[in-house]
Amino acid sequence: MEEKSTNTVKLVGEIFVPGASQMIEGNVGNGAAHFLLGGLLVAALAPAAPLLAGLVGIGVRLNSFSSSLYGKNLWNQVEVRVDHPTARTATK
C-alpha cells in the first residue's frame, strides 16, 4: 500500500512542480532538469501559442512521472514491432 501512496504523492507533486516525482525518488538532477526544461519551454511558447505551451507543460510532467515509475521516458514506453505478423511487408 505504501507504493500507491508514494505514487499519489509524486503525481500531486508533479501538478505543482515539474520534476517533483524525480526529486521524490532521489533523482534531484533529473528532477531539476525537468523543472528547468519545462519552465523554459512553457515561458518561450506561452506568448505565441498558449495551448501548445500548456500541452508541453503537461508532457514534461508526464515524462517526469513516467520516468520515476518505470525508469523510462515517455517516448521509450511505446515499442514498435516491425516483425509482428500483422505488420505490412513491402512487395517487390
mmCIF file of N, CA and C in Angstrom:
data_model
loop_
_atom_site.group_PDB
_atom_site.id
_atom_site.type_symbol
_atom_site.label_atom_id
_atom_site.label_comp_id
_atom_site.label_asym_id
_atom_site.label_seq_id
_atom_site.Cartn_x
_atom_site.Cartn_y
_atom_site.Cartn_z
ATOM 1 N N MET A 1 0.815 -1.193 0.000
ATOM 2 C CA MET A 1 0.000 0.000 0.000
ATOM 3 C C MET A 1 0.863 1.264 0.000
ATOM 4 N N GLU A 2 2.053 1.151 0.526
ATOM 5 C CA GLU A 2 2.948 2.307 0.591
ATOM 6 C C GLU A 2 3.314 2.807 -0.797
ATOM 7 N N GLU A 3 3.496 1.887 -1.756
ATOM 8 C CA GLU A 3 3.874 2.284 -3.106
ATOM 9 C C GLU A 3 2.790 3.131 -3.754
ATOM 10 N N LYS A 4 1.505 2.753 -3.554
ATOM 11 C CA LYS A 4 0.410 3.530 -4.125
ATOM 12 C C LYS A 4 0.373 4.939 -3.558
ATOM 13 N N SER A 5 0.565 5.057 -2.260
ATOM 14 C CA SER A 5 0.523 6.394 -1.663
ATOM 15 C C SER A 5 1.718 7.220 -2.110
ATOM 16 N N THR A 6 2.874 6.590 -2.296
ATOM 17 C CA THR A 6 4.043 7.305 -2.798
ATOM 18 C C THR A 6 3.793 7.788 -4.220
ATOM 19 N N ASN A 7 3.185 6.954 -5.050
ATOM 20 C CA ASN A 7 2.883 7.354 -6.426
ATOM 21 C C ASN A 7 1.869 8.491 -6.452
ATOM 22 N N THR A 8 0.926 8.471 -5.524
ATOM 23 C CA THR A 8 -0.051 9.553 -5.442
ATOM 24 C C THR A 8 0.632 10.864 -5.074
ATOM 25 N N VAL A 9 1.551 10.804 -4.119
ATOM 26 C CA VAL A 9 2.294 11.999 -3.718
ATOM 27 C C VAL A 9 3.118 12.512 -4.890
ATOM 28 N N LYS A 10 3.729 11.600 -5.647
ATOM 29 C CA LYS A 10 4.523 12.005 -6.822
ATOM 30 C C LYS A 10 3.635 12.717 -7.843
ATOM 31 N N LEU A 11 2.459 12.151 -8.109
ATOM 32 C CA LEU A 11 1.558 12.723 -9.103
ATOM 33 C C LEU A 11 1.071 14.101 -8.664
ATOM 34 N N VAL A 12 0.697 14.230 -7.411
ATOM 35 C CA VAL A 12 0.258 15.527 -6.901
ATOM 36 C C VAL A 12 1.413 16.524 -6.952
ATOM 37 N N GLY A 13 2.605 16.071 -6.634
ATOM 38 C CA GLY A 13 3.777 16.944 -6.714
ATOM 39 C C GLY A 13 4.018 17.450 -8.116
ATOM 40 N N GLU A 14 3.813 16.597 -9.101
ATOM 41 C CA GLU A 14 4.009 16.996 -10.499
ATOM 42 C C GLU A 14 3.017 18.066 -10.927
ATOM 43 N N ILE A 15 1.845 18.080 -10.322
ATOM 44 C CA ILE A 15 0.855 19.109 -10.655
ATOM 45 C C ILE A 15 1.408 20.490 -10.325
ATOM 46 N N PHE A 16 2.108 20.589 -9.212
ATOM 47 C CA PHE A 16 2.608 21.883 -8.755
ATOM 48 C C PHE A 16 4.024 22.198 -9.230
ATOM 49 N N VAL A 17 4.881 21.190 -9.309
ATOM 50 C CA VAL A 17 6.284 21.410 -9.670
ATOM 51 C C VAL A 17 6.718 20.344 -10.670
ATOM 52 N N PRO A 18 7.025 20.734 -11.919
ATOM 53 C CA PRO A 18 7.545 19.739 -12.858
ATOM 54 C C PRO A 18 8.846 19.152 -12.326
ATOM 55 N N GLY A 19 8.960 17.847 -12.373
ATOM 56 C CA GLY A 19 10.159 17.176 -11.883
ATOM 57 C C GLY A 19 10.064 16.729 -10.435
ATOM 58 N N ALA A 20 8.940 17.002 -9.784
ATOM 59 C CA ALA A 20 8.787 16.659 -8.365
ATOM 60 C C ALA A 20 8.907 15.159 -8.125
ATOM 61 N N SER A 21 8.349 14.350 -8.999
ATOM 62 C CA SER A 21 8.414 12.903 -8.795
ATOM 63 C C SER A 21 9.850 12.398 -8.877
ATOM 64 N N GLN A 22 10.638 13.009 -9.743
ATOM 65 C CA GLN A 22 12.054 12.638 -9.826
ATOM 66 C C GLN A 22 12.780 13.010 -8.537
ATOM 67 N N MET A 23 12.473 14.188 -8.017
ATOM 68 C CA MET A 23 13.116 14.635 -6.784
ATOM 69 C C MET A 23 12.714 13.771 -5.605
ATOM 70 N N ILE A 24 11.458 13.341 -5.570
ATOM 71 C CA ILE A 24 10.990 12.447 -4.507
ATOM 72 C C ILE A 24 11.714 11.112 -4.578
ATOM 73 N N GLU A 25 11.995 10.635 -5.789
ATOM 74 C CA GLU A 25 12.740 9.383 -5.987
ATOM 75 C C GLU A 25 14.203 9.517 -5.612
ATOM 76 N N GLY A 26 14.696 10.744 -5.491
ATOM 77 C CA GLY A 26 16.099 10.970 -5.170
ATOM 78 C C GLY A 26 16.927 11.361 -6.374
ATOM 79 N N ASN A 27 16.296 11.471 -7.526
ATOM 80 C CA ASN A 27 16.973 11.890 -8.754
ATOM 81 C C ASN A 27 16.886 13.408 -8.872
ATOM 82 N N VAL A 28 17.610 14.103 -8.023
ATOM 83 C CA VAL A 28 17.490 15.557 -7.946
ATOM 84 C C VAL A 28 17.932 16.215 -9.252
ATOM 85 N N GLY A 29 19.000 15.742 -9.857
ATOM 86 C CA GLY A 29 19.476 16.322 -11.113
ATOM 87 C C GLY A 29 18.465 16.172 -12.225
ATOM 88 N N ASN A 30 17.884 14.990 -12.351
ATOM 89 C CA ASN A 30 16.878 14.744 -13.376
ATOM 90 C C ASN A 30 15.624 15.562 -13.097
ATOM 91 N N GLY A 31 15.246 15.667 -11.825
ATOM 92 C CA GLY A 31 14.092 16.483 -11.458
ATOM 93 C C GLY A 31 14.320 17.946 -11.764
ATOM 94 N N ALA A 32 15.513 18.439 -11.466
ATOM 95 C CA ALA A 32 15.840 19.836 -11.756
ATOM 96 C C ALA A 32 15.842 20.080 -13.263
ATOM 97 N N ALA A 33 16.314 19.108 -14.033
ATOM 98 C CA ALA A 33 16.318 19.244 -15.494
ATOM 99 C C ALA A 33 14.888 19.342 -16.028
ATOM 100 N N HIS A 34 13.980 18.507 -15.515
ATOM 101 C CA HIS A 34 12.573 18.587 -15.927
ATOM 102 C C HIS A 34 11.981 19.942 -15.538
ATOM 103 N N PHE A 35 12.315 20.410 -14.348
ATOM 104 C CA PHE A 35 11.803 21.690 -13.871
ATOM 105 C C PHE A 35 12.274 22.832 -14.771
ATOM 106 N N LEU A 36 13.570 22.865 -15.041
ATOM 107 C CA LEU A 36 14.119 23.942 -15.875
ATOM 108 C C LEU A 36 13.635 23.861 -17.322
ATOM 109 N N LEU A 37 13.683 22.662 -17.890
ATOM 110 C CA LEU A 37 13.246 22.482 -19.268
ATOM 111 C C LEU A 37 11.773 22.834 -19.425
ATOM 112 N N GLY A 38 10.948 22.339 -18.510
ATOM 113 C CA GLY A 38 9.522 22.643 -18.569
ATOM 114 C C GLY A 38 9.258 24.133 -18.445
ATOM 115 N N GLY A 39 9.929 24.773 -17.507
ATOM 116 C CA GLY A 39 9.737 26.206 -17.314
ATOM 117 C C GLY A 39 10.179 27.020 -18.513
ATOM 118 N N LEU A 40 11.329 26.687 -19.060
ATOM 119 C CA LEU A 40 11.836 27.420 -20.224
ATOM 120 C C LEU A 40 10.943 27.244 -21.451
ATOM 121 N N LEU A 41 10.520 25.999 -21.697
ATOM 122 C CA LEU A 41 9.672 25.753 -22.866
ATOM 123 C C LEU A 41 8.324 26.444 -22.742
ATOM 124 N N VAL A 42 7.717 26.363 -21.568
ATOM 125 C CA VAL A 42 6.421 26.999 -21.373
ATOM 126 C C VAL A 42 6.555 28.516 -21.477
ATOM 127 N N ALA A 43 7.596 29.077 -20.880
ATOM 128 C CA ALA A 43 7.798 30.528 -20.948
ATOM 129 C C ALA A 43 8.039 30.989 -22.387
ATOM 130 N N ALA A 44 8.749 30.200 -23.163
ATOM 131 C CA ALA A 44 9.039 30.574 -24.545
ATOM 132 C C ALA A 44 7.808 30.445 -25.438
ATOM 133 N N LEU A 45 6.987 29.440 -25.193
ATOM 134 C CA LEU A 45 5.844 29.179 -26.061
ATOM 135 C C LEU A 45 4.580 29.944 -25.660
ATOM 136 N N ALA A 46 4.444 30.307 -24.399
ATOM 137 C CA ALA A 46 3.198 30.887 -23.890
ATOM 138 C C ALA A 46 2.748 32.141 -24.635
ATOM 139 N N PRO A 47 3.624 33.093 -24.944
ATOM 140 C CA PRO A 47 3.127 34.300 -25.618
ATOM 141 C C PRO A 47 2.553 34.029 -27.010
ATOM 142 N N ALA A 48 3.164 33.158 -27.763
ATOM 143 C CA ALA A 48 2.737 32.914 -29.138
ATOM 144 C C ALA A 48 1.703 31.800 -29.255
ATOM 145 N N ALA A 49 1.838 30.769 -28.422
ATOM 146 C CA ALA A 49 0.961 29.603 -28.540
ATOM 147 C C ALA A 49 0.632 29.068 -27.145
ATOM 148 N N PRO A 50 -0.315 29.687 -26.444
ATOM 149 C CA PRO A 50 -0.603 29.274 -25.070
ATOM 150 C C PRO A 50 -1.101 27.828 -24.952
ATOM 151 N N LEU A 51 -1.882 27.375 -25.908
ATOM 152 C CA LEU A 51 -2.368 25.993 -25.854
ATOM 153 C C LEU A 51 -1.207 25.012 -25.986
ATOM 154 N N LEU A 52 -0.320 25.276 -26.928
ATOM 155 C CA LEU A 52 0.857 24.426 -27.102
ATOM 156 C C LEU A 52 1.735 24.466 -25.852
ATOM 157 N N ALA A 53 1.871 25.629 -25.250
ATOM 158 C CA ALA A 53 2.663 25.755 -24.026
ATOM 159 C C ALA A 53 2.075 24.894 -22.919
ATOM 160 N N GLY A 54 0.759 24.890 -22.796
ATOM 161 C CA GLY A 54 0.101 24.052 -21.789
ATOM 162 C C GLY A 54 0.319 22.571 -22.041
ATOM 163 N N LEU A 55 0.226 22.178 -23.310
ATOM 164 C CA LEU A 55 0.442 20.772 -23.660
ATOM 165 C C LEU A 55 1.889 20.352 -23.410
ATOM 166 N N VAL A 56 2.829 21.231 -23.709
ATOM 167 C CA VAL A 56 4.238 20.939 -23.449
ATOM 168 C C VAL A 56 4.470 20.796 -21.952
ATOM 169 N N GLY A 57 3.853 21.680 -21.159
ATOM 170 C CA GLY A 57 3.977 21.601 -19.703
ATOM 171 C C GLY A 57 3.451 20.284 -19.166
ATOM 172 N N ILE A 58 2.304 19.852 -19.679
ATOM 173 C CA ILE A 58 1.733 18.562 -19.267
ATOM 174 C C ILE A 58 2.642 17.421 -19.703
ATOM 175 N N GLY A 59 3.184 17.516 -20.911
ATOM 176 C CA GLY A 59 4.078 16.470 -21.415
ATOM 177 C C GLY A 59 5.332 16.314 -20.570
ATOM 178 N N VAL A 60 5.916 17.432 -20.162
ATOM 179 C CA VAL A 60 7.117 17.376 -19.325
ATOM 180 C C VAL A 60 6.790 16.729 -17.991
ATOM 181 N N ARG A 61 5.647 17.075 -17.419
ATOM 182 C CA ARG A 61 5.233 16.491 -16.134
ATOM 183 C C ARG A 61 4.976 14.989 -16.272
ATOM 184 N N LEU A 62 4.277 14.598 -17.341
ATOM 185 C CA LEU A 62 4.015 13.176 -17.560
ATOM 186 C C LEU A 62 5.304 12.393 -17.786
ATOM 187 N N ASN A 63 6.239 12.988 -18.500
ATOM 188 C CA ASN A 63 7.518 12.329 -18.733
ATOM 189 C C ASN A 63 8.269 12.124 -17.427
ATOM 190 N N SER A 64 8.266 13.131 -16.579
ATOM 191 C CA SER A 64 8.940 13.025 -15.289
ATOM 192 C C SER A 64 8.304 11.933 -14.431
ATOM 193 N N PHE A 65 6.978 11.911 -14.398
ATOM 194 C CA PHE A 65 6.261 10.905 -13.605
ATOM 195 C C PHE A 65 6.518 9.503 -14.142
ATOM 196 N N SER A 66 6.428 9.352 -15.459
ATOM 197 C CA SER A 66 6.672 8.057 -16.090
ATOM 198 C C SER A 66 8.086 7.565 -15.812
ATOM 199 N N SER A 67 9.033 8.469 -15.933
ATOM 200 C CA SER A 67 10.428 8.114 -15.698
ATOM 201 C C SER A 67 10.669 7.713 -14.247
ATOM 202 N N SER A 68 9.977 8.353 -13.319
ATOM 203 C CA SER A 68 10.163 7.994 -11.906
ATOM 204 C C SER A 68 9.547 6.639 -11.583
ATOM 205 N N LEU A 69 8.488 6.268 -12.299
ATOM 206 C CA LEU A 69 7.837 4.979 -12.041
ATOM 207 C C LEU A 69 8.538 3.812 -12.722
ATOM 208 N N TYR A 70 8.846 3.983 -13.998
ATOM 209 C CA TYR A 70 9.335 2.869 -14.807
ATOM 210 C C TYR A 70 10.791 2.976 -15.218
ATOM 211 N N GLY A 71 11.404 4.109 -14.973
ATOM 212 C CA GLY A 71 12.789 4.293 -15.374
ATOM 213 C C GLY A 71 12.960 4.540 -16.855
ATOM 214 N N LYS A 72 11.846 4.842 -17.550
ATOM 215 C CA LYS A 72 11.884 5.105 -18.990
ATOM 216 C C LYS A 72 11.161 6.416 -19.271
ATOM 217 N N ASN A 73 11.643 7.139 -20.274
ATOM 218 C CA ASN A 73 10.934 8.326 -20.726
ATOM 219 C C ASN A 73 9.699 7.904 -21.505
ATOM 220 N N LEU A 74 8.777 8.832 -21.706
ATOM 221 C CA LEU A 74 7.538 8.503 -22.409
ATOM 222 C C LEU A 74 7.785 7.929 -23.792
ATOM 223 N N TRP A 75 8.744 8.511 -24.524
ATOM 224 C CA TRP A 75 8.991 8.034 -25.894
ATOM 225 C C TRP A 75 9.628 6.651 -25.906
ATOM 226 N N ASN A 76 10.109 6.176 -24.764
ATOM 227 C CA ASN A 76 10.646 4.814 -24.685
ATOM 228 C C ASN A 76 9.607 3.812 -24.212
ATOM 229 N N GLN A 77 8.417 4.281 -23.856
ATOM 230 C CA GLN A 77 7.359 3.397 -23.381
ATOM 231 C C GLN A 77 6.693 2.640 -24.525
ATOM 232 N N VAL A 78 6.662 3.256 -25.695
ATOM 233 C CA VAL A 78 5.998 2.651 -26.847
ATOM 234 C C VAL A 78 7.028 1.872 -27.647
ATOM 235 N N GLU A 79 6.728 0.629 -27.848
ATOM 236 C CA GLU A 79 7.640 -0.224 -28.611
ATOM 237 C C GLU A 79 6.977 -0.594 -29.927
ATOM 238 N N VAL A 80 7.613 -0.259 -31.014
ATOM 239 C CA VAL A 80 7.078 -0.576 -32.334
ATOM 240 C C VAL A 80 7.727 -1.867 -32.798
ATOM 241 N N ARG A 81 6.880 -2.835 -33.122
ATOM 242 C CA ARG A 81 7.387 -4.133 -33.568
ATOM 243 C C ARG A 81 7.203 -4.237 -35.069
ATOM 244 N N VAL A 82 8.289 -4.225 -35.799
ATOM 245 C CA VAL A 82 8.226 -4.329 -37.255
ATOM 246 C C VAL A 82 8.048 -5.778 -37.671
ATOM 247 N N ASP A 83 8.538 -6.699 -36.863
ATOM 248 C CA ASP A 83 8.477 -8.108 -37.232
ATOM 249 C C ASP A 83 7.162 -8.771 -36.819
ATOM 250 N N HIS A 84 6.192 -7.990 -36.392
ATOM 251 C CA HIS A 84 4.908 -8.546 -35.981
ATOM 252 C C HIS A 84 4.199 -9.122 -37.204
ATOM 253 N N PRO A 85 3.496 -10.257 -37.051
ATOM 254 C CA PRO A 85 2.867 -10.899 -38.225
ATOM 255 C C PRO A 85 1.870 -10.020 -38.942
ATOM 256 N N THR A 86 1.221 -9.088 -38.244
ATOM 257 C CA THR A 86 0.234 -8.251 -38.914
ATOM 258 C C THR A 86 0.847 -7.012 -39.552
ATOM 259 N N ALA A 87 2.149 -6.820 -39.361
ATOM 260 C CA ALA A 87 2.826 -5.664 -39.972
ATOM 261 C C ALA A 87 2.877 -5.841 -41.465
ATOM 262 N N ARG A 88 2.704 -4.755 -42.181
ATOM 263 C CA ARG A 88 2.758 -4.828 -43.641
ATOM 264 C C ARG A 88 4.201 -5.042 -44.098
ATOM 265 N N THR A 89 4.319 -5.794 -45.144
ATOM 266 C CA THR A 89 5.649 -6.017 -45.716
ATOM 267 C C THR A 89 5.670 -5.415 -47.111
ATOM 268 N N ALA A 90 6.786 -4.881 -47.484
ATOM 269 C CA ALA A 90 6.931 -4.294 -48.819
ATOM 270 C C ALA A 90 7.012 -5.396 -49.858
ATOM 271 N N THR A 91 6.305 -5.220 -50.915
ATOM 272 C CA THR A 91 6.367 -6.203 -52.005
ATOM 273 C C THR A 91 7.210 -5.628 -53.124
ATOM 274 N N LYS A 92 7.930 -6.494 -53.769
ATOM 275 C CA LYS A 92 8.817 -6.063 -54.860
ATOM 276 C C LYS A 92 8.141 -6.188 -56.179
#
